[in-house]
Structures are given as C-alpha cells and as structure tokens.
Amino acid sequence: MYFRDFLTILFVLEVTKAVLHEEASIKLFDYLIEKNNLVQDFEKSGLQLPDDTDFIKQLIIGYSDSETAYKGRAEKTFLYEIVANKTTGIDVDKWDYFARDCHHLGINSSFDTKRFLTFAWVCEVDNRKQICIRDKEVDDLYEMFHTRYNLHRRAYQHKVVKVIEEMITDALIIANNHMEGYFGKKIAISETVDDMEAFVKVTDYILNYILNSTDENLSPAREILERLQRRQLFPYVGQKRLKHDITDIDEDSICRKIAAKCNGDPRLEDIAVNVITIDYGMKDKDPIDNMRFYKKGSAEATKLSKSKIIQLLPKHFRQRFIYVFIKKRNPESMAAVTKALNELYPEDDPAVLEEN
C-alpha cells in the first residue's frame, strides 16, 4: 500500500467514525471471498466454514474478552496473539511494517525478530495459553517498542507528514460528494467503507482522478493537490508539548480559541490543529507489564520484576503534542496565530506544559 493510499483510507475511516481499521479489513475479507467465489476452494482445502473464516476474522481483530472470543480455537488461545496482539502489542503486524519502513526511511531497528521467535514459548497464564519469552530477552522487547516510538516520532507523526495528511484530507472532504465519475455510481468517498466494491478503488488513483478532472466541483480540491505537488505546504506555526497525563484536550476547541484571539484574521477554517500521541503502544502504560517471562529450565511464566530490568527506562511511556498549521501563507496571519498559541499555552505554565 502506498503512503497516499493509507491517508485516503484513513480519511474514509475517520469521516465515517469507523472504530477499528480491522473492521474494514474484515468487510474486505468477506467481499473478496464472495467476489472470487472462494467458498468452494476453501472447502476443497479442508477448511470448515464458517468456523475457519470466523477464526481468520478473529485473528485480524485480536483477543477479546467477549463471549464470541476464541470461537473454534479455545484450546489454542495463543494463536490470537500472532497477528494482532491486544495483550502485549507484540505481533507480526508490527514486525512487518518495522522491516518495511525502517528500510525505506533509513531508521535502524535493533530488535531481532528471529531471536524473539527462538526464545518464544507457549505457557499457561491465568488458565489461558499465552506466548511468553525468556527473561533475559526483556531488553530486546524494549528495543522493539522504542523502534515503534522512533518511527512515530520521526516519520508517522512528523509535522511534515501531518500537514500533508491535513491537505489531502481537506481535498477529499471537498471532493467527497463529487466522485460519481470515479466510482461509476453515486456514492460519497466517506460512504465507501460500507460498499467494498467501491472501497477497493480508494487508492492513490483517487487523487490522480481529482488532479486530472475538469469537474468544476472538484476545482478547489484540485488546487490543494496541485499546491501539494509544488510543495507549497500549509505553513507550520509551532508546537506545544503537553504533560503526559493531559487527556481532556480537543482539536476543534483549540482551533476556536486561537481563532477567537485572532479576531477573524485568520478565520477559523484557515487554522489546523493536530493533537498527536506518541507512545509504546499501550497509552501511558509500560507494555512489558502485560508480558510474561519464563526462566531457563522452567515452564512457569511470571511477570518480571522491575528490579530485574537493567535497561534505562523512560519516566513516562507517552508524549503528547499540539501541532498548529495555517492555510494562509502571509506573515500577518502567521504572527497572529503564533501569538495566540503562546498566550493560550505559555511555556512557563507548569500545570499544563512541559518545557520544549
């Protein structure tokens, strides 16, 4: 999947308030089975339907405490930790994008997946079979989560990435109800999550269609994408780093407060705010707390005491930032938004912000 594909699909999931990326994957899985008449092929391969297809869907979602969890595989609960591990966050989904993105971004990852697999055992934990690891490998696990943190800090949540995401989102919102020529039927981009035949077309080609379209309704969206091609990005105003325990913060309310202080120049719709969170995958918690370790020569897996961990750990496992952009490229608007941001969130306010 290309990076722009990801942003386009992210737009669809955000606008439609889809709870999980995995839910769209399951809908797409059902669509592919039906579209390609795979039921007979599955049965010829010895798969039991619908139990085995339900099992595949549960692997995509990961472990759940609901009554339907582990359907057909209650005796092998560790299988649900392989693709999407909701217990520890250690799964092959991460390993896949680590290998891909570290390679293309030139970011080193010292986490050794082959070594992890060598020391991974299935142990009984709280009456459930769980993937556990040798106690001496704890430092390697922290390296994995630190790699995740670095990828988010230096790539996925970088301010340039966020402003490109903002510009593509603006273009798609404008184009949302004017893409009948692309899909071949009257459907909004944001509605494609419920129509897999249309959803499979939500790729970077949707942006090429907008760029090459002569539809006047798509003209404002086309202008944004052309601006993006020329690298004329929305100007970056600045950022504020929040204390790790600040949670009650909303992007829309920050925009309104900044606009109010600017007295109409720039306007509310010309201000963009991103509140981003960078963590180890478990919000403000240490993900290793949920991992169980075994000692050499023992089949018993237990939680590892912090006193046994020699690695220097971060004081907090989550950082939150406010990124502020402006869609008007002029010094007066930039100065007004900068002043408003600093007045709303002064650097010396110990109750709200840490020093940048």
Coordinates of C-alpha atoms in Angstrom, one line a residue:
M1 CA 0.0 0.0 0.0
Y2 CA 1.4 3.4 -1.0
F3 CA 1.6 6.2 1.6
R4 CA -1.2 8.2 -0.1
D5 CA -3.4 5.1 -0.1
F6 CA -3.0 4.9 3.6
L7 CA -4.0 8.6 4.0
T8 CA -7.0 8.2 1.8
I9 CA -8.3 5.1 3.6
L10 CA -7.6 6.9 6.9
F11 CA -9.8 9.7 5.8
V12 CA -12.6 7.3 5.0
L13 CA -12.4 5.6 8.4
E14 CA -12.1 8.9 10.3
V15 CA -15.1 10.6 8.5
T16 CA -17.3 7.5 8.9
K17 CA -16.3 7.2 12.5
A18 CA -15.2 3.6 12.0
V19 CA -14.0 2.3 15.3
L20 CA -11.3 0.0 14.0
H21 CA -9.1 -0.3 11.0
E22 CA -9.6 -4.1 11.5
E23 CA -13.3 -3.8 10.9
A24 CA -12.8 -2.6 7.4
S25 CA -10.3 -5.4 6.9
I26 CA -13.0 -8.0 7.8
K27 CA -15.5 -6.4 5.5
L28 CA -12.9 -6.5 2.7
F29 CA -12.2 -10.2 3.6
D30 CA -15.9 -11.1 3.2
Y31 CA -16.1 -9.2 -0.1
L32 CA -13.0 -11.0 -1.6
I33 CA -14.5 -14.4 -0.7
E34 CA -17.8 -13.5 -2.3
K35 CA -16.3 -11.7 -5.3
N36 CA -13.9 -14.5 -6.2
N37 CA -16.2 -17.4 -5.3
L38 CA -13.7 -18.8 -2.8
V39 CA -16.1 -20.8 -0.7
Q40 CA -15.7 -24.0 -2.8
D41 CA -11.9 -23.5 -2.9
F42 CA -11.8 -23.2 0.9
E43 CA -13.9 -26.4 1.3
K44 CA -11.6 -28.3 -1.1
S45 CA -8.7 -27.2 1.1
G46 CA -10.3 -28.8 4.1
L47 CA -11.5 -25.6 5.8
Q48 CA -14.6 -25.8 7.8
L49 CA -17.0 -22.9 7.0
P50 CA -18.0 -20.7 8.6
D51 CA -15.8 -21.6 11.7
D52 CA -12.5 -21.2 9.9
T53 CA -13.4 -18.0 8.2
D54 CA -14.6 -16.7 11.6
F55 CA -11.3 -17.7 13.1
I56 CA -9.4 -15.8 10.4
K57 CA -11.5 -12.7 11.3
Q58 CA -10.8 -13.1 14.9
L59 CA -7.1 -13.3 14.2
I60 CA -7.4 -9.9 12.4
I61 CA -9.2 -8.3 15.4
G62 CA -7.1 -10.0 18.1
Y63 CA -8.0 -11.3 21.5
S64 CA -11.3 -10.2 23.0
D65 CA -13.0 -10.9 26.4
S66 CA -16.4 -11.1 24.7
E67 CA -18.5 -14.3 24.6
T68 CA -17.5 -14.9 21.0
A69 CA -13.8 -14.8 21.6
Y70 CA -11.8 -17.9 20.6
K71 CA -14.5 -19.4 18.5
G72 CA -13.3 -22.8 17.4
R73 CA -9.9 -22.4 18.9
A74 CA -10.4 -22.1 22.7
E75 CA -7.7 -24.6 23.3
K76 CA -5.1 -22.6 21.4
T77 CA -5.7 -19.0 22.6
F78 CA -2.0 -18.1 21.9
L79 CA -2.9 -18.1 18.1
Y80 CA -4.8 -14.8 18.7
E81 CA -1.6 -13.1 19.7
I82 CA 0.2 -13.6 16.5
V83 CA -1.4 -11.1 14.1
A84 CA -3.0 -8.5 16.4
N85 CA -1.8 -8.9 20.0
K86 CA -4.1 -6.9 22.2
T87 CA -2.4 -8.2 25.4
T88 CA 1.2 -7.1 24.9
G89 CA 1.3 -5.4 21.5
I90 CA 4.0 -7.8 20.3
D91 CA 2.8 -9.2 16.9
V92 CA 3.8 -9.8 13.3
D93 CA 1.8 -6.8 12.1
K94 CA 4.4 -4.6 13.8
W95 CA 7.3 -6.6 12.6
D96 CA 6.1 -6.3 9.0
Y97 CA 5.9 -2.5 9.0
F98 CA 9.1 -2.2 11.1
A99 CA 11.1 -4.1 8.4
R100 CA 9.4 -2.1 5.5
D101 CA 9.5 1.4 7.0
C102 CA 12.9 1.2 8.7
H103 CA 14.4 0.1 5.4
H104 CA 12.8 2.8 3.3
L105 CA 13.4 5.6 5.9
G106 CA 16.9 4.6 6.9
I107 CA 16.0 4.2 10.5
N108 CA 17.9 1.4 12.3
S109 CA 16.0 -1.2 14.3
S110 CA 18.0 -3.3 16.8
F111 CA 15.0 -5.6 17.6
D112 CA 15.8 -9.1 16.4
T113 CA 12.6 -10.9 15.3
K114 CA 14.4 -14.2 14.7
R115 CA 15.9 -14.2 18.2
F116 CA 12.4 -13.5 19.7
L117 CA 11.0 -16.5 17.9
T118 CA 13.9 -18.7 19.1
F119 CA 13.0 -17.8 22.8
A120 CA 9.2 -17.7 22.4
W121 CA 7.3 -20.4 24.3
V122 CA 3.6 -21.1 24.8
C123 CA 2.9 -21.2 28.5
E124 CA -0.2 -21.4 30.7
V125 CA -1.1 -18.0 32.2
D126 CA -4.3 -17.4 34.1
N127 CA -5.9 -20.5 32.6
R128 CA -5.1 -19.3 29.1
K129 CA -2.3 -20.2 26.7
Q130 CA -0.1 -17.2 26.1
I131 CA 3.1 -16.5 24.1
C132 CA 5.8 -15.9 26.6
I133 CA 9.5 -15.1 26.3
R134 CA 12.8 -15.9 28.1
D135 CA 13.5 -13.5 30.9
K136 CA 16.9 -12.4 29.5
E137 CA 15.2 -11.1 26.4
V138 CA 13.4 -8.2 28.1
D139 CA 15.9 -5.6 26.8
D140 CA 15.2 -6.7 23.2
L141 CA 11.5 -6.3 23.7
Y142 CA 12.0 -2.7 24.9
E143 CA 14.1 -2.1 21.8
M144 CA 11.0 -3.2 19.7
F145 CA 8.8 -0.6 21.4
H146 CA 11.5 2.0 21.2
T147 CA 11.6 1.3 17.4
R148 CA 7.9 1.9 17.3
Y149 CA 8.3 5.2 19.2
N150 CA 11.1 6.3 16.8
L151 CA 9.0 5.6 13.7
H152 CA 6.1 7.6 15.0
R153 CA 8.3 10.5 16.2
R154 CA 10.5 10.7 13.1
A155 CA 8.0 9.6 10.4
Y156 CA 4.3 8.8 11.0
Q157 CA 3.7 11.8 13.4
H158 CA 6.3 14.1 11.9
K159 CA 5.0 17.6 11.3
V160 CA 5.5 17.4 7.6
V161 CA 3.6 14.2 7.4
K162 CA 0.8 15.7 9.4
V163 CA 0.5 18.8 7.2
I164 CA 0.4 16.6 4.1
E165 CA -2.3 14.5 5.8
E166 CA -4.2 17.7 6.6
M167 CA -4.0 18.9 2.9
I168 CA -5.1 15.6 1.5
T169 CA -7.9 15.4 4.0
D170 CA -9.1 18.9 3.0
A171 CA -9.1 17.9 -0.7
L172 CA -11.0 14.7 -0.1
I173 CA -13.6 16.5 2.1
I174 CA -14.2 18.9 -0.8
A175 CA -14.4 16.0 -3.3
N176 CA -16.4 13.8 -1.0
N177 CA -19.8 14.1 -2.8
H178 CA -18.5 14.7 -6.4
M179 CA -16.8 11.4 -7.3
E180 CA -19.5 9.7 -9.3
G181 CA -17.3 9.6 -12.4
Y182 CA -14.6 7.7 -10.5
F183 CA -16.7 5.1 -8.7
G184 CA -19.2 4.7 -11.6
K185 CA -22.1 5.2 -9.3
K186 CA -23.4 7.9 -6.9
I187 CA -21.6 7.3 -3.7
A188 CA -19.6 9.6 -1.4
I189 CA -16.0 8.7 -0.6
S190 CA -16.9 8.6 3.1
E191 CA -19.6 6.0 2.4
T192 CA -17.3 3.5 0.7
V193 CA -16.5 1.8 3.9
D194 CA -19.9 0.2 3.7
D195 CA -19.5 -0.7 0.0
M196 CA -16.5 -2.9 -0.6
E197 CA -16.8 -2.7 -4.4
A198 CA -16.2 1.0 -4.1
F199 CA -13.8 0.7 -1.2
V200 CA -11.2 -1.3 -3.2
K201 CA -11.0 1.7 -5.5
V202 CA -9.9 4.0 -2.7
T203 CA -6.2 4.1 -3.6
D204 CA -3.9 6.9 -4.6
Y205 CA -5.5 6.9 -8.1
I206 CA -8.4 8.7 -6.5
L207 CA -6.1 11.7 -6.1
N208 CA -4.9 11.4 -9.7
Y209 CA -8.6 11.4 -10.8
I210 CA -9.1 14.7 -8.9
L211 CA -6.0 16.2 -10.4
N212 CA -6.9 15.3 -13.9
S213 CA -10.7 16.1 -13.6
T214 CA -12.3 19.0 -15.4
D215 CA -15.3 19.0 -13.0
E216 CA -15.8 22.5 -11.6
N217 CA -17.0 20.9 -8.3
L218 CA -13.5 19.4 -7.8
S219 CA -11.6 22.6 -8.7
P220 CA -10.9 23.6 -5.0
A221 CA -9.7 20.1 -4.2
R222 CA -7.6 20.1 -7.4
E223 CA -6.0 23.4 -6.3
I224 CA -5.0 21.9 -2.9
L225 CA -3.4 18.8 -4.5
E226 CA -1.6 20.9 -7.1
R227 CA -0.3 23.1 -4.3
L228 CA 0.9 19.8 -2.6
Q229 CA 2.7 18.8 -5.8
R230 CA 4.5 22.1 -5.8
R231 CA 5.5 21.5 -2.2
Q232 CA 3.6 24.6 -1.2
L233 CA 2.5 23.1 2.1
F234 CA 0.3 24.8 4.8
P235 CA 2.8 26.8 6.9
Y236 CA 3.8 25.2 10.2
V237 CA 3.2 27.7 13.1
G238 CA 4.6 25.8 16.0
Q239 CA 4.0 23.0 18.6
K240 CA 3.4 22.6 22.3
R241 CA 4.3 19.5 24.3
L242 CA 1.7 18.5 26.9
K243 CA 2.3 16.8 30.1
H244 CA 1.9 13.1 29.8
D245 CA -1.3 12.9 31.9
I246 CA -3.2 15.6 30.0
T247 CA -6.1 13.9 28.2
D248 CA -9.0 16.4 28.1
I249 CA -7.9 18.3 25.0
D250 CA -9.8 18.7 21.8
E251 CA -8.5 19.9 18.4
D252 CA -11.7 21.8 17.5
S253 CA -11.8 23.7 20.8
I254 CA -8.1 24.7 20.4
C255 CA -8.9 26.0 16.8
R256 CA -11.8 28.0 18.1
K257 CA -9.7 29.5 21.0
I258 CA -6.9 30.5 18.6
A259 CA -9.4 32.0 16.1
A260 CA -11.1 34.0 18.8
K261 CA -7.8 35.6 19.8
C262 CA -7.0 36.4 16.2
N263 CA -10.2 38.4 15.8
G264 CA -11.2 36.9 12.5
D265 CA -7.8 37.1 10.7
P266 CA -7.1 34.3 10.0
R267 CA -10.6 32.7 10.1
L268 CA -11.4 29.6 12.0
E269 CA -11.4 27.5 8.8
D270 CA -7.9 28.7 8.0
I271 CA -6.4 27.2 11.2
A272 CA -5.5 23.5 11.5
V273 CA -4.6 21.8 14.8
N274 CA -3.3 18.2 15.3
V275 CA -3.1 16.7 18.8
I276 CA -0.8 13.7 18.4
T277 CA 0.2 11.0 20.8
I278 CA 3.4 9.0 20.7
D279 CA 3.7 6.1 23.0
Y280 CA 4.9 2.5 23.3
G281 CA 1.6 1.1 22.1
M282 CA -0.3 0.9 25.4
K283 CA -1.1 4.6 26.0
D284 CA 0.7 5.7 29.2
K285 CA 1.4 2.2 30.4
D286 CA 4.6 0.1 30.1
P287 CA 3.7 -2.7 27.6
I288 CA 6.1 -5.1 29.3
D289 CA 3.8 -5.2 32.3
N290 CA 1.5 -7.4 30.4
M291 CA 4.2 -9.8 29.1
R292 CA 5.1 -13.0 31.0
F293 CA 8.6 -14.4 31.1
Y294 CA 10.0 -17.9 31.9
K295 CA 13.4 -18.7 33.3
K296 CA 15.8 -21.2 31.9
G297 CA 14.7 -24.8 32.6
S298 CA 11.2 -23.7 33.9
A299 CA 7.9 -23.9 32.1
E300 CA 6.3 -21.4 34.5
A301 CA 5.8 -17.9 33.2
T302 CA 5.5 -14.9 35.5
K303 CA 5.6 -11.1 35.4
L304 CA 9.1 -9.7 35.5
S305 CA 10.0 -7.5 38.4
K306 CA 11.2 -4.0 37.5
S307 CA 14.3 -4.7 39.7
K308 CA 15.3 -7.4 37.2
I309 CA 15.3 -4.9 34.3
I310 CA 18.7 -3.2 33.9
Q311 CA 17.8 -1.1 30.9
L312 CA 17.3 2.6 31.5
L313 CA 13.5 3.1 31.0
P314 CA 11.6 6.3 30.2
K315 CA 10.0 8.1 33.1
H316 CA 6.7 8.1 31.1
F317 CA 5.6 6.0 28.2
R318 CA 3.5 8.6 26.4
Q319 CA 4.2 12.0 24.9
R320 CA 1.5 14.3 23.5
F321 CA 2.0 17.3 21.2
I322 CA -0.1 20.1 19.7
Y323 CA 0.9 20.9 16.1
V324 CA -0.6 24.1 14.7
F325 CA -0.7 24.9 10.9
I326 CA -2.2 27.8 9.0
K327 CA -3.7 27.5 5.5
K328 CA -3.0 31.2 4.6
R329 CA 0.6 32.0 3.6
N330 CA 1.1 35.5 4.8
P331 CA 3.3 37.0 7.7
E332 CA 0.4 38.8 9.4
S333 CA -1.7 35.6 9.8
M334 CA 1.4 33.6 10.9
A335 CA 2.2 36.2 13.6
A336 CA -1.3 36.4 14.8
V337 CA -1.6 32.6 15.2
T338 CA 1.8 32.3 16.8
K339 CA 0.9 35.0 19.4
A340 CA -2.5 33.3 20.1
L341 CA -0.8 29.9 20.6
N342 CA 1.7 31.3 23.0
E343 CA -0.9 33.2 25.0
L344 CA -3.1 30.1 25.3
Y345 CA -0.3 27.7 26.2
P346 CA 2.6 29.7 27.8
E347 CA 5.9 27.8 28.1
D348 CA 6.2 28.6 31.8
D349 CA 2.8 27.2 32.8
P350 CA 3.8 24.2 34.9
A351 CA 0.2 23.0 35.3
V352 CA -0.2 22.4 31.6
L353 CA 3.0 22.1 29.7
E354 CA 6.5 20.8 29.9
E355 CA 9.3 22.9 28.6
N356 CA 10.0 22.2 24.9

